[in-house]
Coordinates of C-alpha atoms in Angstrom, one line a residue:
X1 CA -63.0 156.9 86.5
X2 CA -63.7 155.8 83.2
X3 CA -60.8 152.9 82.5
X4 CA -62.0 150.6 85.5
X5 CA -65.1 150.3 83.3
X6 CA -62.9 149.9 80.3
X7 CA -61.2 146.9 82.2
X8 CA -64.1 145.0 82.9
X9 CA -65.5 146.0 79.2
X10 CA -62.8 144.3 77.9
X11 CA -63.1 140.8 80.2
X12 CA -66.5 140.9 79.9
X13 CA -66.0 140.8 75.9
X14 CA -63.0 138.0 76.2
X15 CA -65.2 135.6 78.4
X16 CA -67.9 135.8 75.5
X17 CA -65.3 135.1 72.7
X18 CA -64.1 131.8 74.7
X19 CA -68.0 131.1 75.3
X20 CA -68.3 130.9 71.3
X21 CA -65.2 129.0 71.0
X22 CA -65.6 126.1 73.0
X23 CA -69.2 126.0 71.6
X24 CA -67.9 126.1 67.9
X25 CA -65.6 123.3 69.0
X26 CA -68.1 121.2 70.4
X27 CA -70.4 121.3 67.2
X28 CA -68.5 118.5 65.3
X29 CA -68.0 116.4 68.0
X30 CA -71.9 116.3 68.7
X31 CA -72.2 116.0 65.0
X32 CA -69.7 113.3 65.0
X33 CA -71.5 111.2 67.5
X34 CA -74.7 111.3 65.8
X35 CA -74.9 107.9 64.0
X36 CA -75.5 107.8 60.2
X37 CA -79.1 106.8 59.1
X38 CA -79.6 103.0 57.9
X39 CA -79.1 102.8 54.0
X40 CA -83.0 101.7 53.6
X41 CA -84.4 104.3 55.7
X42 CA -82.1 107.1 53.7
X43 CA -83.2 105.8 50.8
X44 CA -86.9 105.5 51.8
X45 CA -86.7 109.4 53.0
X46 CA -85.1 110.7 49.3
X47 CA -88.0 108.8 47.7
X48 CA -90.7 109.9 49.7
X49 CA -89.2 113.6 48.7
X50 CA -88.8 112.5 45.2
X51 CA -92.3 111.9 45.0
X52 CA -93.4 115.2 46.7
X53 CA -91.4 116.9 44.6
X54 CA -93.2 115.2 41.6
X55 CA -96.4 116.1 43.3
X56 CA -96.0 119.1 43.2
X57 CA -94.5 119.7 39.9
X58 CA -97.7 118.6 38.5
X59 CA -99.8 121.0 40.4
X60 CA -97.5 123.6 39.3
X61 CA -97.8 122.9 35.5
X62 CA -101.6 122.8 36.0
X63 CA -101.6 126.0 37.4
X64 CA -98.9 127.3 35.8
X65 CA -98.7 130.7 34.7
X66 CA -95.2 132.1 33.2
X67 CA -94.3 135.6 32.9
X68 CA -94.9 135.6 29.1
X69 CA -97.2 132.6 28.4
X70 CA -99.2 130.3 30.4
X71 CA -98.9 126.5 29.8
X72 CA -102.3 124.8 29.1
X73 CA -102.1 120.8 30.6
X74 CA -101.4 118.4 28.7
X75 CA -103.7 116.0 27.0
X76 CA -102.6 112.2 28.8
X77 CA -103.5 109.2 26.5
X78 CA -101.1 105.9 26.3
X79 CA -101.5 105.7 22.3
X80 CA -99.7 106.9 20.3
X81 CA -101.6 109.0 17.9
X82 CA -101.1 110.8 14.5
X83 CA -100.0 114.8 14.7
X84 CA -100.1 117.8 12.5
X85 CA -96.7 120.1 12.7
X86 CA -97.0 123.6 11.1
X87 CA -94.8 125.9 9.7
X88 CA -95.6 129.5 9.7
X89 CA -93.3 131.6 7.2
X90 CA -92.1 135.0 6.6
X91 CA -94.0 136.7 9.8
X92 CA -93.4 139.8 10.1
X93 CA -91.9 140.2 13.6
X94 CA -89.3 143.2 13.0
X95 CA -88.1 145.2 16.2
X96 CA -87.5 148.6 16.1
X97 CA -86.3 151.5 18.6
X98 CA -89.4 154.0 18.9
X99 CA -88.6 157.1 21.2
X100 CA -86.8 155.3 23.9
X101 CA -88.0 151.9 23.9
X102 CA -88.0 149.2 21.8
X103 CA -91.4 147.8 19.8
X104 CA -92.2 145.1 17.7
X105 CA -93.4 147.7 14.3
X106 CA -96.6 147.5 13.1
X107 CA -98.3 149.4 10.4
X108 CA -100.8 150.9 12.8
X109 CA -98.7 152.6 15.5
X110 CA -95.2 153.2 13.4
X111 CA -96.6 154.3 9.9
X112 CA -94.8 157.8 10.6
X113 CA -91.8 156.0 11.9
X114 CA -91.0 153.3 9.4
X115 CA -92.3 156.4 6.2
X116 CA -88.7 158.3 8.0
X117 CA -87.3 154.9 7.0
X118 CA -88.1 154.8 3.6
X119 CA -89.9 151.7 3.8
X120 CA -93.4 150.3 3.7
X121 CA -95.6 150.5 6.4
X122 CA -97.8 147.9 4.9
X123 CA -95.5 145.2 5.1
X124 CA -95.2 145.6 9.0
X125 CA -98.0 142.8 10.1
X126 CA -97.5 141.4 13.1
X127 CA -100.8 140.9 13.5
X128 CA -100.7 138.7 11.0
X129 CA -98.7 136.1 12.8
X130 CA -101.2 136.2 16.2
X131 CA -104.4 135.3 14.6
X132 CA -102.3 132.4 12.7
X133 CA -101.0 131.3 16.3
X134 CA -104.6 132.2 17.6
X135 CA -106.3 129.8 15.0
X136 CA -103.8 126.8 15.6
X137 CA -103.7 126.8 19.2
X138 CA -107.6 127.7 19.8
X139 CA -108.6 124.8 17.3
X140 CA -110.1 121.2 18.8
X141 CA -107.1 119.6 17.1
X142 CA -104.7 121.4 19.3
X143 CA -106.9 120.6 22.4
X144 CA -107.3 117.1 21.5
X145 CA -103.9 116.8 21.6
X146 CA -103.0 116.2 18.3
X147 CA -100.4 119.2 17.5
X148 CA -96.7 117.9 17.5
X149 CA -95.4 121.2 16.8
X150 CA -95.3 125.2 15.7
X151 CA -92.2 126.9 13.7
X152 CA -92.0 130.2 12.7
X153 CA -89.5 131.9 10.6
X154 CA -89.5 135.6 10.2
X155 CA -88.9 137.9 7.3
X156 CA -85.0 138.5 8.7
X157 CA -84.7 134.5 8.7
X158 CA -85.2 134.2 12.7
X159 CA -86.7 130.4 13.6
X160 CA -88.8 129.8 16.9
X161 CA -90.2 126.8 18.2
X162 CA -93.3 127.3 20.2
X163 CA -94.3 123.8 22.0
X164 CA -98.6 122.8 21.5
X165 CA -99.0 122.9 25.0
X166 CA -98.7 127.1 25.1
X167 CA -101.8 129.3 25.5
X168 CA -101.3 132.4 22.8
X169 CA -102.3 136.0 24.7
X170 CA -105.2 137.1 23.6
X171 CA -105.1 140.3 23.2
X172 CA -102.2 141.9 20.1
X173 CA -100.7 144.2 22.6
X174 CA -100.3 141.7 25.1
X175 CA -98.7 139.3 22.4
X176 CA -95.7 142.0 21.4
X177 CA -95.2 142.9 24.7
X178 CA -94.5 139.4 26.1
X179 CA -93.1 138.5 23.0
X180 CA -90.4 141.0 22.7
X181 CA -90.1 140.9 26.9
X182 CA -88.7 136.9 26.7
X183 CA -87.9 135.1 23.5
X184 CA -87.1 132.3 25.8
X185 CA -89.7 131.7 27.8
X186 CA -89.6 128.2 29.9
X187 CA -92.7 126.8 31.9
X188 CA -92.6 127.2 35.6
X189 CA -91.6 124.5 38.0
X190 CA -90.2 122.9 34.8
X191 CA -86.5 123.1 32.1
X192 CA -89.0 123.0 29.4
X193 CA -88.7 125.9 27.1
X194 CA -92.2 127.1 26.0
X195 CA -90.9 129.2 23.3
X196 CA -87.2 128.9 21.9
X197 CA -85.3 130.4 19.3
X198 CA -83.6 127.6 17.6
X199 CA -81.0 127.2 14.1
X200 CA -82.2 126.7 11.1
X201 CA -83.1 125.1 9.1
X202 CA -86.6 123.9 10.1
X203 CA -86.1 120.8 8.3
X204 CA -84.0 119.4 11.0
X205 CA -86.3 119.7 13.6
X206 CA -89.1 117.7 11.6
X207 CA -89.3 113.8 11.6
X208 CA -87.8 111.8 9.2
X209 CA -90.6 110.7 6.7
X210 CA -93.0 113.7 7.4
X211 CA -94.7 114.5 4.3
X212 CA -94.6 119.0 3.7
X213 CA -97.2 120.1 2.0
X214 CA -97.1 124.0 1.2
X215 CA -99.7 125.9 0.9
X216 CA -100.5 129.2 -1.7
X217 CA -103.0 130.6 -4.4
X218 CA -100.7 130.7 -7.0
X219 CA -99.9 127.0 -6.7
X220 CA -100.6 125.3 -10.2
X221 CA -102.2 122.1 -7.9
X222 CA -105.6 123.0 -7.0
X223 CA -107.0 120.4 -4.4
X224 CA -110.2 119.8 -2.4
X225 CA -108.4 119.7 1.0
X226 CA -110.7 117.5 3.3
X227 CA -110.0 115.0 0.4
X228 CA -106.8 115.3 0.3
X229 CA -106.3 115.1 3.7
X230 CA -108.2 112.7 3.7
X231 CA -106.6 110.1 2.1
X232 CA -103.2 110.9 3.1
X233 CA -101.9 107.9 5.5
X234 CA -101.5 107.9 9.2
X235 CA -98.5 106.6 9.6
X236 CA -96.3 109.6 7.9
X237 CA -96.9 112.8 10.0
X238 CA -98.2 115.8 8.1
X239 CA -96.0 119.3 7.9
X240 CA -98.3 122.4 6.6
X241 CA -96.2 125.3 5.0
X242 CA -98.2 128.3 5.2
X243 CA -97.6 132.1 5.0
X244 CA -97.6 134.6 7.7
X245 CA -97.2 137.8 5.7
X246 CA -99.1 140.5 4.2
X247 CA -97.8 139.7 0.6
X248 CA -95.7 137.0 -1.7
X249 CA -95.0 133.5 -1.7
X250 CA -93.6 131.0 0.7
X251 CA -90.1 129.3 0.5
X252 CA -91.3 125.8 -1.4
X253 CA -87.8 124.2 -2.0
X254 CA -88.1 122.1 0.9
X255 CA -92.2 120.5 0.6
X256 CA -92.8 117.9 -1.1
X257 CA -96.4 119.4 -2.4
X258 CA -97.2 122.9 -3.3
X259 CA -101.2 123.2 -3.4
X260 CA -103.6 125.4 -4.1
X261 CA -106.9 124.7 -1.6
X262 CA -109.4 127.6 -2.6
X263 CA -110.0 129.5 -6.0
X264 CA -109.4 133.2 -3.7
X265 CA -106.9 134.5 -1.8
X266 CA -106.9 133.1 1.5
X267 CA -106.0 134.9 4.6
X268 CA -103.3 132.8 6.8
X269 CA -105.6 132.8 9.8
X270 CA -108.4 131.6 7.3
X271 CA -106.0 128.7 5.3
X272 CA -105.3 127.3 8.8
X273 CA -108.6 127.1 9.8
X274 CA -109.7 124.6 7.0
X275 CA -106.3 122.3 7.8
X276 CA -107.6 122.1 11.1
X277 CA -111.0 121.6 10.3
X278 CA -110.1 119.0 7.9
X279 CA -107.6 117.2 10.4
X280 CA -110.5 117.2 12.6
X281 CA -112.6 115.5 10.3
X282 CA -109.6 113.0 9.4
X283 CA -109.2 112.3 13.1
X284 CA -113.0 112.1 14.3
X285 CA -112.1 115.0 16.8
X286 CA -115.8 116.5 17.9

């Protein structure tokens, strides 16, 4: 009783195969008909979407939020204006596997681990390195606009590029985590790369004609920096050397100034305070 069924079954199941077949077949030749769109209006249609695209690649970066860092908008203005760069060197930003996962160290939570180590726990400040990013990128220079530039080179010789228009995390935690998480991190909507690690040397990443000044107490020049600063000229961009470490001095062989801006020991979130704050006054930024 049961192969009558089968037979149909199997008819039943051929019709629908031919079905899709001649439907298959008759897909081109409906395409085929279909005449092309004029050249003008084509090319009217890829501009309109061109400019939506735009549209809403703008919204994006204004509301842009990346996995590690969010991007803060850009300042528009159709001069071109003067621009500090700063160099950040020896930070501290050593990684380390703790238990099972892997940390940026710091003095605080891997004193026990880096002791087993044989090696200091006091030269593991990372946090170091956030309050100097903190104090650039919070400053009325940066918001005005007026920062071309961060570097940072760490103790082991690594070199980032972190572009002015990238909001630091606040918190320390937060700035490891996200840190060590994506050392590539690239804005949303966009190819930009937020933060990069790129070769060295710094020096070919820094225009040609930009005058580096470093920066350390035991510099023989002593200066009054808003002075200095002052009367240095507009049309050669500035380069500030300064320190990101708990102890020493900063490579010099490449500045064309070493200077001394305070008879005490400053810290680097402090020094970078004052070259902002005297940029500011420099540029009339409120």
């Amino acid at each position: 009783m049961g192969r009558p069924y089968a037979v149909k079954g199997r008819k039943k199941k051929r019709k629908l195969d031919e079905a899709a077949t001649a439907s298959d077949a008759a897909l081109p030749a409906e395409e085929a008909e279909e005449p092309p769109p004029p050249p003008e209006e084509a090319g009217g249609e890829e501009k309109g979407d061109g400019n939506d695209e735009a549209a809403a690649g703008e919204e994006e970066e204004e509301h842009a939020v990346t996995d590690g860092l969010p991007v803060v908008p850009r300042t528009v203005d159709g001069k071109r204006r003067p621009g500090a760069i700063f160099v950040l060197e020896r930070a501290c930003l050593e990684v380390g596997k703790v238990g099972k996962t892997m940390q940026i160290l710091n003095s605080d939570d891997h004193a026990n681990y880096l002791r087993k180590q044989n090696r200091n726990p006091a030269d593991y400040r990372p946090d170091i390195i956030h309050q100097a990013l903190l104090a650039i990128f919070d400053s009325p220079l940066t918001k005005a606009g007026r920062l071309q530039a961060v570097y940072v080179k760490t103790e082991k010789g690594v070199l980032f590029e972190i572009k002015p228009h990238v909001r630091i995390p606040r918190t320390f935690k937060r700035f490891c985590a996200q840190l060590l998480q994506k050392l590539s991190i690239t804005a949303v909507g966009k190819r930009e790369k937020l933060l990069n690690v790129v070769k060295n040397p710094v020096t070919r990443y820094l225009p040609v004609g930009a005058r580096k000044i470093g920066l350390s107490f035991s510099a023989e020049k002593s200066v009054n920096l808003f002075e200095y600063v002052a009367k240095s000229s507009d049309d050669e961009p500035l380069v500030f050397v300064v320190g990101a470490m708990a102890h020493g001095k900063i490579d010099k062989e490449y500045t064309d100034d070493y200077i001394q801006i305070c008879n005490y020991p400053l810290s680097a979130a402090c020094c970078l305070n004052r070259i902002c704050s005297a940029l500011e006054q420099k540029w009339s930024i409120q």
